[in-house]
Short mmCIF file of C-alpha atoms in Angstrom, two decimals:
data_model
loop_
_atom_site.label_atom_id
_atom_site.label_comp_id
_atom_site.label_asym_id
_atom_site.label_seq_id
_atom_site.Cartn_x
_atom_site.Cartn_y
_atom_site.Cartn_z
CA MET K 1 -45.94 -23.56 89.46
CA LYS K 2 -46.58 -21.50 86.34
CA SER K 3 -43.66 -21.14 83.97
CA PHE K 4 -43.23 -18.62 81.17
CA ASP K 5 -40.62 -17.04 78.90
CA MET K 6 -39.45 -13.56 79.72
CA PRO K 7 -37.50 -11.44 77.25
CA VAL K 8 -34.89 -9.12 78.73
CA GLY K 9 -33.31 -6.69 76.30
CA PRO K 10 -31.95 -5.86 73.80
CA LEU K 11 -32.80 -2.48 75.27
CA HIS K 12 -33.81 -2.80 78.85
CA LEU K 13 -33.95 -0.44 81.79
CA SER K 14 -31.91 -2.67 84.04
CA LEU K 15 -29.12 -3.39 81.55
CA GLU K 16 -26.28 -0.98 80.86
CA GLU K 17 -25.56 -2.33 77.40
CA PRO K 18 -27.64 -3.99 74.66
CA MET K 19 -27.91 -7.66 75.51
CA TYR K 20 -30.81 -9.93 74.68
CA PHE K 21 -31.83 -12.77 76.98
CA ARG K 22 -34.82 -15.07 76.79
CA ILE K 23 -35.29 -16.19 80.31
CA ASP K 24 -37.30 -19.26 81.20
CA VAL K 25 -38.98 -18.43 84.49
CA GLU K 26 -40.73 -20.68 86.99
CA GLY K 27 -42.47 -18.50 89.53
CA GLU K 28 -39.76 -16.22 90.84
CA GLU K 29 -36.96 -18.55 89.80
CA VAL K 30 -34.85 -18.59 86.64
CA ALA K 31 -35.02 -22.07 85.08
CA GLY K 32 -33.10 -21.47 81.88
CA ILE K 33 -31.54 -18.74 79.79
CA GLU K 34 -30.87 -18.22 76.13
CA ILE K 35 -28.47 -15.48 75.00
CA THR K 36 -28.70 -13.76 71.62
CA ALA K 37 -25.67 -11.75 70.55
CA GLY K 38 -24.94 -9.30 67.79
CA HIS K 39 -26.94 -6.16 68.52
CA VAL K 40 -24.03 -3.74 68.43
CA HIS K 41 -21.90 -5.38 65.77
CA ARG K 42 -19.96 -2.70 63.89
CA GLY K 43 -17.56 -4.75 61.78
CA ILE K 44 -14.43 -3.31 63.37
CA GLU K 45 -12.26 -6.36 62.59
CA TYR K 46 -13.07 -5.84 58.92
CA LEU K 47 -12.32 -2.12 59.18
CA THR K 48 -8.84 -2.85 60.56
CA ALA K 49 -7.94 -4.47 57.23
CA LYS K 50 -8.99 -1.28 55.43
CA ARG K 51 -6.76 1.10 57.38
CA ASN K 52 -3.02 1.35 57.85
CA ILE K 53 -1.28 0.29 61.04
CA TYR K 54 -1.18 3.84 62.42
CA GLN K 55 -4.85 4.59 61.81
CA ASN K 56 -5.72 1.28 63.44
CA LEU K 57 -4.15 2.49 66.69
CA ALA K 58 -6.98 4.99 67.03
CA LEU K 59 -9.64 2.65 65.65
CA ILE K 60 -8.77 -0.25 67.96
CA GLU K 61 -8.71 2.06 70.96
CA ARG K 62 -12.33 2.91 70.24
CA VAL K 63 -13.58 -0.69 70.30
CA CYS K 64 -14.43 -0.23 73.94
CA SER K 65 -13.96 2.74 76.23
CA LEU K 66 -13.31 0.85 79.46
CA CYS K 67 -10.53 -1.42 78.20
CA SER K 68 -9.37 1.18 75.70
CA ASN K 69 -5.74 0.84 76.71
CA SER K 70 -5.55 -2.97 76.62
CA HIS K 71 -6.62 -3.21 72.97
CA PRO K 72 -3.92 -0.94 71.46
CA GLN K 73 -1.36 -2.42 73.82
CA ALA K 74 -2.01 -5.97 72.61
CA TYR K 75 -2.08 -4.70 69.01
CA CYS K 76 1.25 -2.86 69.37
CA MET K 77 2.81 -5.87 71.09
CA GLY K 78 1.75 -8.00 68.12
CA LEU K 79 3.30 -5.67 65.55
CA GLU K 80 6.44 -5.33 67.65
CA LYS K 81 6.69 -9.12 67.80
CA ILE K 82 6.37 -9.44 64.01
CA ALA K 83 8.90 -6.68 63.32
CA GLY K 84 11.24 -7.66 66.17
CA ILE K 85 11.10 -4.18 67.69
CA GLU K 86 12.66 -3.80 71.12
CA VAL K 87 10.52 -1.43 73.18
CA PRO K 88 12.63 0.89 75.37
CA GLU K 89 12.48 0.20 79.09
CA ARG K 90 10.99 3.57 80.02
CA ALA K 91 8.16 2.95 77.57
CA GLN K 92 7.53 -0.49 79.11
CA TYR K 93 7.12 1.06 82.56
CA LEU K 94 4.87 3.80 81.19
CA ARG K 95 2.73 1.15 79.49
CA VAL K 96 2.22 -0.58 82.82
CA ILE K 97 1.17 2.73 84.38
CA ALA K 98 -1.36 3.33 81.59
CA ASP K 99 -2.65 -0.23 81.97
CA GLU K 100 -3.07 0.00 85.73
CA ILE K 101 -4.68 3.44 85.76
CA LYS K 102 -7.32 2.12 83.35
CA ARG K 103 -7.81 -0.99 85.48
CA ALA K 104 -8.34 1.11 88.59
CA ALA K 105 -10.94 3.33 86.89
CA SER K 106 -12.69 0.43 85.13
CA ASN K 107 -13.01 -1.72 88.26
CA MET K 108 -14.31 1.18 90.33
CA PHE K 109 -16.88 1.92 87.64
CA ASN K 110 -18.20 -1.63 87.76
CA VAL K 111 -18.35 -1.70 91.54
CA ALA K 112 -20.16 1.63 91.54
CA ILE K 113 -22.77 0.24 89.13
CA LEU K 114 -23.28 -2.64 91.57
CA ALA K 115 -24.28 -0.14 94.25
CA HIS K 116 -26.57 1.56 91.72
CA ILE K 117 -28.34 -1.73 90.91
CA VAL K 118 -28.72 -2.54 94.59
CA GLY K 119 -30.38 0.86 94.92
CA PHE K 120 -27.70 2.40 97.12
CA GLU K 121 -27.43 5.56 95.02
CA SER K 122 -25.37 7.56 97.48
CA LEU K 123 -22.71 4.84 97.57
CA PHE K 124 -22.77 4.77 93.76
CA MET K 125 -22.08 8.51 93.71
CA HIS K 126 -19.38 8.18 96.34
CA VAL K 127 -17.47 5.51 94.39
CA MET K 128 -17.88 7.48 91.16
CA GLU K 129 -16.58 10.59 92.87
CA ALA K 130 -13.53 8.67 94.10
CA ARG K 131 -13.06 7.29 90.60
CA GLU K 132 -13.06 10.88 89.37
CA ILE K 133 -9.61 11.26 90.99
CA MET K 134 -8.32 8.68 88.49
CA GLN K 135 -10.23 10.35 85.65
CA ASP K 136 -8.63 13.71 86.45
CA THR K 137 -5.22 12.04 86.56
CA LYS K 138 -5.78 10.50 83.13
CA GLU K 139 -6.91 13.82 81.73
CA THR K 140 -3.83 15.58 83.11
CA VAL K 141 -1.24 12.97 82.15
CA PHE K 142 -2.66 11.55 78.90
CA GLY K 143 -4.96 14.35 77.76
CA ASN K 144 -8.24 12.44 77.82
CA ARG K 145 -10.48 10.85 80.44
CA MET K 146 -11.11 7.56 78.62
CA ASP K 147 -9.07 7.16 75.44
CA LEU K 148 -5.53 7.53 76.66
CA ALA K 149 -3.90 7.14 73.22
CA ALA K 150 -0.86 6.01 75.18
CA ASN K 151 0.55 3.38 72.84
CA VAL K 152 2.29 3.69 69.52
CA ILE K 153 4.15 0.99 67.64
CA GLY K 154 7.49 0.64 69.40
CA GLY K 155 6.71 2.62 72.52
CA VAL K 156 4.44 5.21 74.04
CA LYS K 157 3.55 8.75 73.07
CA PHE K 158 3.20 10.30 76.50
CA ASP K 159 5.78 11.00 79.16
CA ILE K 160 5.62 11.44 82.90
CA ALA K 161 8.27 14.00 83.83
CA GLU K 162 9.40 14.64 87.42
CA ASP K 163 6.71 17.20 88.24
CA ARG K 164 4.05 14.88 86.84
CA ILE K 165 5.36 11.99 88.93
CA ALA K 166 4.75 14.09 92.03
CA TYR K 167 1.26 14.95 90.78
CA VAL K 168 0.31 11.32 90.04
CA ILE K 169 1.59 10.18 93.44
CA ALA K 170 -0.41 12.94 95.13
CA GLN K 171 -3.53 11.76 93.27
CA LEU K 172 -2.87 8.15 94.32
CA ASN K 173 -2.41 9.31 97.91
CA LYS K 174 -5.79 11.00 97.64
CA LEU K 175 -7.58 7.93 96.28
CA GLU K 176 -6.05 5.20 98.41
CA PRO K 177 -7.42 6.28 101.83
CA ILE K 178 -10.93 6.77 100.40
CA LEU K 179 -10.75 3.31 98.90
CA VAL K 180 -9.19 1.47 101.82
CA LYS K 181 -10.85 3.28 104.71
CA GLU K 182 -14.29 4.06 103.28
CA ILE K 183 -15.28 2.15 100.16
CA ILE K 184 -13.88 -1.34 100.83
CA PRO K 185 -15.17 -1.50 104.45
CA LEU K 186 -18.60 -0.39 103.20
CA TYR K 187 -18.76 -3.19 100.64
CA GLU K 188 -17.53 -5.63 103.29
CA THR K 189 -19.99 -4.72 106.02
CA ASN K 190 -22.98 -2.81 104.67
CA SER K 191 -26.10 -4.96 105.12
CA SER K 192 -27.86 -3.67 101.96
CA ILE K 193 -24.91 -4.68 99.82
CA LEU K 194 -24.30 -8.00 101.57
CA SER K 195 -27.92 -9.15 101.58
CA ARG K 196 -28.23 -8.61 97.82
CA THR K 197 -24.83 -9.95 96.73
CA ARG K 198 -23.71 -12.76 99.06
CA GLY K 199 -24.57 -16.21 97.74
CA VAL K 200 -26.04 -14.77 94.52
CA GLY K 201 -24.89 -15.79 91.04
CA LEU K 202 -22.80 -18.71 92.19
CA ILE K 203 -20.19 -20.36 90.01
CA ASN K 204 -17.46 -22.63 91.32
CA ARG K 205 -13.82 -23.02 90.35
CA ASP K 206 -14.33 -26.13 88.20
CA GLN K 207 -17.15 -24.52 86.25
CA CYS K 208 -14.91 -21.49 85.67
CA ILE K 209 -12.28 -23.73 84.11
CA ASP K 210 -14.92 -25.59 82.05
CA TYR K 211 -16.24 -22.35 80.62
CA GLY K 212 -12.78 -20.88 80.14
CA LEU K 213 -13.55 -17.91 82.36
CA MET K 214 -11.06 -15.12 82.86
CA GLY K 215 -10.30 -12.16 84.97
CA PRO K 216 -12.09 -11.10 88.13
CA VAL K 217 -14.95 -13.56 87.50
CA ALA K 218 -12.60 -16.55 87.65
CA ARG K 219 -10.55 -15.03 90.47
CA GLY K 220 -13.75 -14.48 92.46
CA SER K 221 -14.20 -18.26 92.36
CA GLY K 222 -10.70 -18.97 93.58
CA TYR K 223 -9.14 -19.62 90.16
CA ALA K 224 -5.94 -17.57 90.35
CA TYR K 225 -5.31 -16.99 86.64
CA ASP K 226 -3.88 -13.63 85.65
CA VAL K 227 -1.96 -12.94 82.43
CA ARG K 228 0.26 -10.52 84.33
CA THR K 229 1.74 -13.47 86.28
CA ALA K 230 0.98 -16.40 83.94
CA ALA K 231 2.59 -14.82 80.84
CA PRO K 232 4.06 -11.49 81.94
CA TYR K 233 4.34 -8.75 79.34
CA ALA K 234 5.91 -5.27 79.53
CA VAL K 235 7.70 -5.25 82.90
CA TYR K 236 5.12 -7.17 84.95
CA ASP K 237 7.67 -9.90 85.63
CA ARG K 238 9.65 -7.44 87.76
CA LEU K 239 6.70 -6.09 89.69
CA ASP K 240 5.62 -9.16 91.66
CA VAL K 241 1.91 -8.74 90.95
CA GLU K 242 -0.36 -10.09 93.67
CA VAL K 243 -3.20 -12.17 92.21
CA ILE K 244 -6.27 -11.49 94.31
CA THR K 245 -8.70 -14.37 94.76
CA TYR K 246 -11.85 -14.92 96.75
CA PRO K 247 -13.18 -18.45 97.30
CA ASP K 248 -16.97 -18.12 97.18
CA GLY K 249 -17.73 -17.34 93.52
CA ASP K 250 -20.69 -15.04 94.15
CA VAL K 251 -21.47 -11.48 93.03
CA TRP K 252 -19.92 -10.07 96.18
CA SER K 253 -16.62 -11.98 95.72
CA ARG K 254 -16.24 -10.64 92.20
CA ALA K 255 -16.83 -7.10 93.41
CA MET K 256 -14.29 -7.56 96.21
CA VAL K 257 -11.69 -8.91 93.75
CA ARG K 258 -12.18 -5.77 91.67
CA LEU K 259 -11.87 -3.45 94.64
CA LYS K 260 -8.73 -5.17 95.94
CA GLU K 261 -7.29 -5.04 92.42
CA VAL K 262 -7.64 -1.27 92.48
CA VAL K 263 -5.52 -1.22 95.65
CA GLU K 264 -3.01 -3.48 93.89
CA ALA K 265 -3.08 -1.23 90.80
CA ILE K 266 -2.24 1.76 93.00
CA ARG K 267 0.70 -0.16 94.45
CA LEU K 268 1.93 -1.13 90.96
CA MET K 269 1.66 2.46 89.72
CA ARG K 270 3.65 3.73 92.71
CA LEU K 271 6.28 1.07 92.10
CA CYS K 272 6.56 1.95 88.40
CA LEU K 273 6.82 5.67 89.10
CA ARG K 274 9.60 4.94 91.62
CA GLU K 275 11.54 2.62 89.31
CA LEU K 276 10.90 4.62 86.09
CA PRO K 277 14.23 4.49 84.21
CA GLU K 278 15.58 7.27 81.99
CA GLY K 279 15.62 6.71 78.26
CA PRO K 280 13.77 7.12 74.98
CA LEU K 281 9.99 6.71 74.68
CA THR K 282 9.89 4.95 71.35
CA ALA K 283 12.11 2.54 69.46
CA GLY K 284 12.25 4.83 66.44
CA PRO K 285 9.90 6.94 64.39
CA LEU K 286 8.75 4.69 61.55
CA PRO K 287 8.87 0.92 61.87
CA PHE K 288 8.97 -1.47 58.93
CA ILE K 289 6.55 -4.33 59.50
CA PRO K 290 7.48 -7.44 57.47
CA ALA K 291 5.02 -10.19 56.58
CA GLY K 292 4.29 -12.38 59.56
CA GLU K 293 1.92 -13.55 62.22
CA ALA K 294 1.77 -12.97 65.96
CA ILE K 295 -0.41 -13.81 68.91
CA THR K 296 -0.24 -11.67 72.01
CA LYS K 297 -2.24 -11.48 75.19
CA VAL K 298 -2.70 -8.93 77.91
CA GLU K 299 -4.72 -8.74 81.09
CA ALA K 300 -7.57 -6.32 80.39
CA PRO K 301 -9.69 -5.18 83.35
CA ARG K 302 -12.17 -7.95 82.44
CA GLY K 303 -9.64 -10.74 81.92
CA GLU K 304 -7.44 -12.21 79.24
CA LEU K 305 -7.48 -10.36 75.93
CA ILE K 306 -5.91 -12.24 73.00
CA TYR K 307 -4.85 -10.63 69.72
CA TYR K 308 -3.99 -12.40 66.51
CA LEU K 309 -2.26 -10.35 63.81
CA LYS K 310 -1.29 -11.20 60.27
CA THR K 311 0.68 -8.80 58.11
CA ASP K 312 1.74 -9.05 54.50
CA GLY K 313 4.62 -6.58 54.32
CA THR K 314 2.44 -3.57 53.53
CA ASP K 315 1.38 -1.13 56.22
CA ILE K 316 -2.21 -2.40 56.10
CA PRO K 317 -2.70 -5.50 58.26
CA ALA K 318 -4.02 -8.59 56.45
CA ARG K 319 -6.04 -9.71 59.47
CA VAL K 320 -6.56 -8.55 63.00
CA LYS K 321 -8.62 -10.82 65.21
CA TRP K 322 -9.17 -10.61 68.92
CA ARG K 323 -10.84 -12.64 71.61
CA VAL K 324 -12.24 -10.77 74.56
CA PRO K 325 -12.88 -12.16 78.05
CA THR K 326 -16.56 -11.14 78.06
CA TYR K 327 -17.33 -13.73 75.39
CA MET K 328 -16.73 -16.64 77.77
CA ASN K 329 -17.94 -14.80 80.85
CA TRP K 330 -21.18 -14.11 79.06
CA ASP K 331 -21.76 -17.77 78.26
CA ALA K 332 -21.29 -18.66 81.92
CA LEU K 333 -24.29 -16.51 82.83
CA GLU K 334 -26.44 -19.62 82.39
CA VAL K 335 -24.59 -21.24 85.29
CA MET K 336 -24.82 -18.13 87.46
CA MET K 337 -28.43 -17.29 86.77
CA VAL K 338 -30.24 -20.64 86.78
CA GLY K 339 -31.78 -21.14 90.20
CA GLY K 340 -31.53 -17.44 91.00
CA ARG K 341 -34.35 -14.94 91.34
CA ILE K 342 -35.60 -12.61 88.60
CA SER K 343 -34.68 -9.58 90.69
CA ASP K 344 -31.04 -10.68 90.77
CA ILE K 345 -30.63 -10.79 86.98
CA PRO K 346 -29.21 -7.24 86.60
CA LEU K 347 -26.83 -7.83 89.50
CA ILE K 348 -25.53 -11.09 88.05
CA VAL K 349 -25.16 -9.58 84.57
CA ASN K 350 -23.23 -6.65 86.03
CA SER K 351 -21.03 -8.96 88.09
CA ILE K 352 -19.30 -10.35 84.98
CA ASP K 353 -18.58 -6.71 84.03
CA PRO K 354 -19.90 -7.34 80.52
CA CYS K 355 -18.32 -5.36 77.73
CA ILE K 356 -20.67 -5.88 74.82
CA SER K 357 -18.93 -3.35 72.61
CA CYS K 358 -15.72 -5.46 72.84
CA THR K 359 -17.54 -8.76 72.37
CA GLU K 360 -19.63 -7.79 69.37
CA ARG K 361 -17.20 -5.30 67.80
CA MET Z 1 -24.29 3.79 109.78
CA ALA Z 2 -20.73 4.13 108.53
CA PHE Z 3 -22.14 5.89 105.51
CA LEU Z 4 -23.64 8.71 107.58
CA LYS Z 5 -20.15 10.02 108.27
CA ILE Z 6 -19.40 10.06 104.51
CA LEU Z 7 -22.67 11.86 103.83
CA PHE Z 8 -21.86 14.40 106.52
CA ASP Z 9 -18.34 14.93 105.12
CA ASN Z 10 -19.74 15.40 101.62
CA LEU Z 11 -22.26 17.92 102.92
CA ARG Z 12 -19.48 19.86 104.65
CA GLU Z 13 -17.23 19.85 101.58
CA GLY Z 14 -19.93 21.15 99.25
CA PRO Z 15 -20.43 20.27 95.56
CA ALA Z 16 -17.74 18.14 93.91
CA THR Z 17 -18.70 19.19 90.40
CA GLU Z 18 -17.19 22.11 88.50
CA ALA Z 19 -19.22 25.29 88.22
CA PHE Z 20 -19.02 25.31 84.41
CA PRO Z 21 -20.56 27.15 82.46
CA PHE Z 22 -20.84 29.72 85.28
CA GLY Z 23 -17.21 29.27 86.30
CA GLU Z 24 -13.99 28.14 84.65
CA ALA Z 25 -13.51 24.43 84.09
CA ALA Z 26 -9.94 23.37 84.88
CA THR Z 27 -8.15 22.22 81.73
CA PRO Z 28 -4.78 20.49 81.96
CA ASP Z 29 -2.00 21.64 79.62
CA ALA Z 30 -1.67 18.18 78.09
CA TYR Z 31 -5.38 17.97 77.23
CA ARG Z 32 -5.85 16.79 73.66
CA GLY Z 33 -8.10 19.37 72.06
CA LYS Z 34 -8.32 21.36 68.86
CA VAL Z 35 -5.53 20.81 66.33
CA THR Z 36 -3.29 23.77 65.52
CA PHE Z 37 -1.10 24.00 62.45
CA ASP Z 38 1.99 26.14 61.88
CA GLU Z 39 2.68 26.37 58.15
CA THR Z 40 6.14 27.89 58.69
CA ASN Z 41 7.36 24.62 60.25
CA CYS Z 42 5.65 22.23 57.85
CA VAL Z 43 7.94 20.30 55.50
CA GLY Z 44 5.11 18.75 53.48
CA CYS Z 45 5.89 15.11 54.28
CA ASN Z 46 2.14 14.30 54.51
CA MET Z 47 2.70 11.91 57.42
CA CYS Z 48 -0.12 13.55 59.40
CA GLU Z 49 -2.51 12.84 56.55
CA HIS Z 50 -1.28 9.24 56.34
CA VAL Z 51 -1.78 8.47 60.05
CA CYS Z 52 -5.00 10.45 60.53
CA ALA Z 53 -7.49 7.82 61.68
CA GLY Z 54 -10.59 9.78 60.83
CA GLY Z 55 -9.33 11.22 57.57
CA ALA Z 56 -9.66 14.75 58.94
CA ILE Z 57 -6.43 16.04 57.41
CA ARG Z 58 -6.04 16.65 53.69
CA PHE Z 59 -3.10 17.91 51.67
CA SER Z 60 -3.32 18.98 48.06
CA GLU Z 61 -0.68 20.38 45.72
CA LYS Z 62 -1.69 23.65 44.06
CA GLU Z 63 0.20 26.31 42.13
CA ASP Z 64 0.94 28.52 45.14
CA GLY Z 65 1.90 25.78 47.55
CA LEU Z 66 0.68 22.82 49.56
CA HIS Z 67 -2.85 23.36 50.79
CA PHE Z 68 -3.47 21.96 54.25
CA LEU Z 69 -7.03 21.37 55.42
CA ILE Z 70 -8.29 20.06 58.75
CA TRP Z 71 -11.93 19.24 59.43
CA HIS Z 72 -12.26 19.70 63.18
CA ASN Z 73 -15.54 17.79 63.31
CA THR Z 74 -13.89 14.69 61.84
CA CYS Z 75 -10.86 14.89 64.14
CA ILE Z 76 -10.94 12.42 67.03
CA SER Z 77 -8.06 14.07 68.94
CA CYS Z 78 -5.98 10.90 69.00
CA GLY Z 79 -2.78 12.94 68.64
CA LEU Z 80 -1.16 10.60 66.11
CA CYS Z 81 -0.52 13.51 63.68
CA ALA Z 82 1.33 15.46 66.35
CA HIS Z 83 3.29 12.37 67.40
CA TYR Z 84 4.47 11.50 63.91
CA CYS Z 85 5.08 15.10 62.71
CA PRO Z 86 8.89 15.32 62.34
CA THR Z 87 9.01 19.10 62.82
CA LYS Z 88 6.06 19.45 65.23
CA ALA Z 89 4.26 21.80 62.85
CA ILE Z 90 0.97 20.15 63.80
CA LYS Z 91 0.05 20.13 67.47
CA LEU Z 92 -2.93 19.56 69.70
CA SER Z 93 -3.90 22.56 71.81
CA ASN Z 94 -5.89 22.22 75.01
CA ASP Z 95 -8.78 24.18 73.54
CA TRP Z 96 -11.91 22.04 73.87
CA HIS Z 97 -14.47 24.74 73.09
CA LEU Z 98 -15.62 23.11 69.87
CA SER Z 99 -19.39 23.30 70.23
CA HIS Z 100 -21.16 25.19 67.48
CA LEU Z 101 -24.54 25.58 65.83
CA GLN Z 102 -25.82 22.92 63.46
CA GLU Z 103 -25.73 25.32 60.50
CA GLU Z 104 -22.03 25.99 61.14
CA LYS Z 105 -21.05 22.34 60.92
CA TYR Z 106 -19.33 22.64 57.54
CA GLU Z 107 -17.39 25.70 58.65
CA GLN Z 108 -15.33 23.92 61.32
CA VAL Z 109 -12.33 23.86 59.04
CA ASP Z 110 -8.86 25.35 59.23
CA HIS Z 111 -6.95 25.99 56.06
CA ALA Z 112 -3.32 26.93 55.53
CA VAL Z 113 -1.00 27.20 52.56
CA VAL Z 114 2.54 25.94 52.88
CA PRO Z 115 4.42 27.94 50.22
CA TYR Z 116 6.87 26.22 47.90
CA ARG Z 117 10.47 27.36 47.87
CA HIS Z 118 12.15 28.36 44.65
CA CYS Z 119 15.68 27.51 43.63
CA THR Z 120 17.83 30.60 44.24
CA SER Z 121 19.73 29.85 41.06
CA CYS Z 122 17.26 28.69 38.38
CA GLY Z 123 13.93 29.45 40.10
CA GLU Z 124 12.54 25.91 39.91
CA ARG Z 125 9.82 24.97 42.39
CA LEU Z 126 11.00 23.09 45.49
CA GLN Z 127 9.14 21.28 48.27
CA PRO Z 128 8.88 23.35 51.47
CA GLY Z 129 10.98 22.90 54.56
CA GLY Z 130 14.69 23.44 53.89
CA PRO Z 131 15.83 24.98 57.19
CA MET Z 132 13.59 22.69 59.32
CA LEU Z 133 14.92 19.55 57.64
CA HIS Z 134 18.51 20.75 58.02
CA GLN Z 135 17.89 21.35 61.68
CA LEU Z 136 16.50 17.80 62.03
CA ALA Z 137 19.18 16.07 60.01
CA PHE Z 138 22.32 17.99 60.93
CA LYS Z 139 21.30 19.74 64.18
CA GLY Z 140 22.14 23.10 62.65
CA THR Z 141 23.34 24.91 59.55
CA ASN Z 142 26.50 26.65 58.40
CA PRO Z 143 26.86 29.43 55.81
CA ARG Z 144 27.67 26.92 53.07
CA SER Z 145 24.70 24.68 53.74
CA GLN Z 146 22.46 27.74 53.98
CA ARG Z 147 23.51 28.77 50.48
CA LEU Z 148 23.03 25.26 49.12
CA MET Z 149 19.79 24.25 50.75
CA ASN Z 150 17.60 26.62 48.78
CA MET Z 151 18.83 25.30 45.45
CA CYS Z 152 17.35 22.54 43.32
CA PRO Z 153 19.43 19.31 43.17
CA ASP Z 154 20.86 20.17 39.72
CA CYS Z 155 21.99 23.69 40.67
CA ARG Z 156 23.32 22.38 43.98
CA ARG Z 157 25.44 19.83 42.16
CA LYS Z 158 26.77 22.48 39.80
CA ALA Z 159 27.47 24.89 42.66
CA SER Z 160 29.31 22.22 44.64
CA TYR Z 161 31.31 21.14 41.63
CA SER Z 162 32.33 24.61 40.53
CA GLY Z 163 33.24 25.54 44.07
CA GLU Z 164 31.07 28.67 44.08
CA ALA Z 165 29.25 27.53 47.18
CA LEU Z 166 32.40 27.36 49.26
#
């Protein structure tokens, strides 16, 4: 059989973001893969040390648009840890709502792209239209469709008053039946989806642990790790989060984990809106941040996001460093792709929900 | 086959997109759009300039007052200025109609002058914002504090000491 090297990327029709693979191909089969990173490096970690802690809130939010709430949340948690700031309870609940609404929209986006890659354009549009319900909700509650700007140091800067609670619940009531009665059954039974995604891009539980995989990719292989239950932050310890796992470790399982997590996110949002206590939104207007270090982690839509912060007593951080889940998930592509077909490459790449803008900041 | 029902429902419901620009696009009240500035409420603390992530806000001290400048094309609508403004002089409106011609790109600026106050006794220049700061700090004013708050620290001390402000 004839073997040759095939470059995919950095700009490629079938990829949503700039990634560069050299794929070793034997006939129709992938024999090896080499990943080159760094095409969208913008030096954001360096920039954080050039701006004050308030300006960084907006900068860090713009690292990535899909996990744009997880980044500032982890950053604020770090500063609050260093300064010993107690975040008011109402703000903690509101943070969970912001987190879950982003998770719902992000997961639906990825699953929609799966349908697009399979070639099922009408399903892609249908999922995106359902996702639009969440986008409208974000625009109404937070003022923007992607960058919520929800977090400030010591609390949140948005509020959900009584009339808004009714609105958000009405929006959730609109989304849930579409998701549970139409979208999930389609992904479970439609033959076009199943024939392209079942048994493709396999990775097992042990390999997930070896590669340090996180988020829906690991949970799709039966590895039930979720920061929200493993190291609960905000008020996740009171919410009894259900960790969704699927055993098979293929593209389909990862998509199903994401879809079921949207259902779970809707449940968590409802719960938070019901339990939302009265009280202040922030711990105080201007915090003093002493010199110190902190490590925090949150569950971003793609998995565990870790922040390391070092301050020196001024209001410009000495160092901000983060580790994103896509970094490990990306490396594991060599396990998922080798032995697969060339035509499945875009599907497998999409199944890790790669966020290159986070990874290469 | 299950999808045929969805297609049929979508056909029956008509387009899901908004008719903009031929119709109105719904804009929520809380939408973070163009920044508005009310110079009568500004106390000149410069916090908005300090937190502005893009560096869109600039304050400068001139003879006639504090000059406030916002470059709308540099603004990223993060809302930090509005959040940290103690007197809510700076706000984000829900106006998102910010498109303009290329040649107008340096004209997307709003400028305002926050006038200084002058000591009612000696006429020395004072930072703006007496009544607003009193409202924030003491939740109101009384006739005595109203007389005192527009004086410079020296005249205020003298007035308090001599009892003329009572």
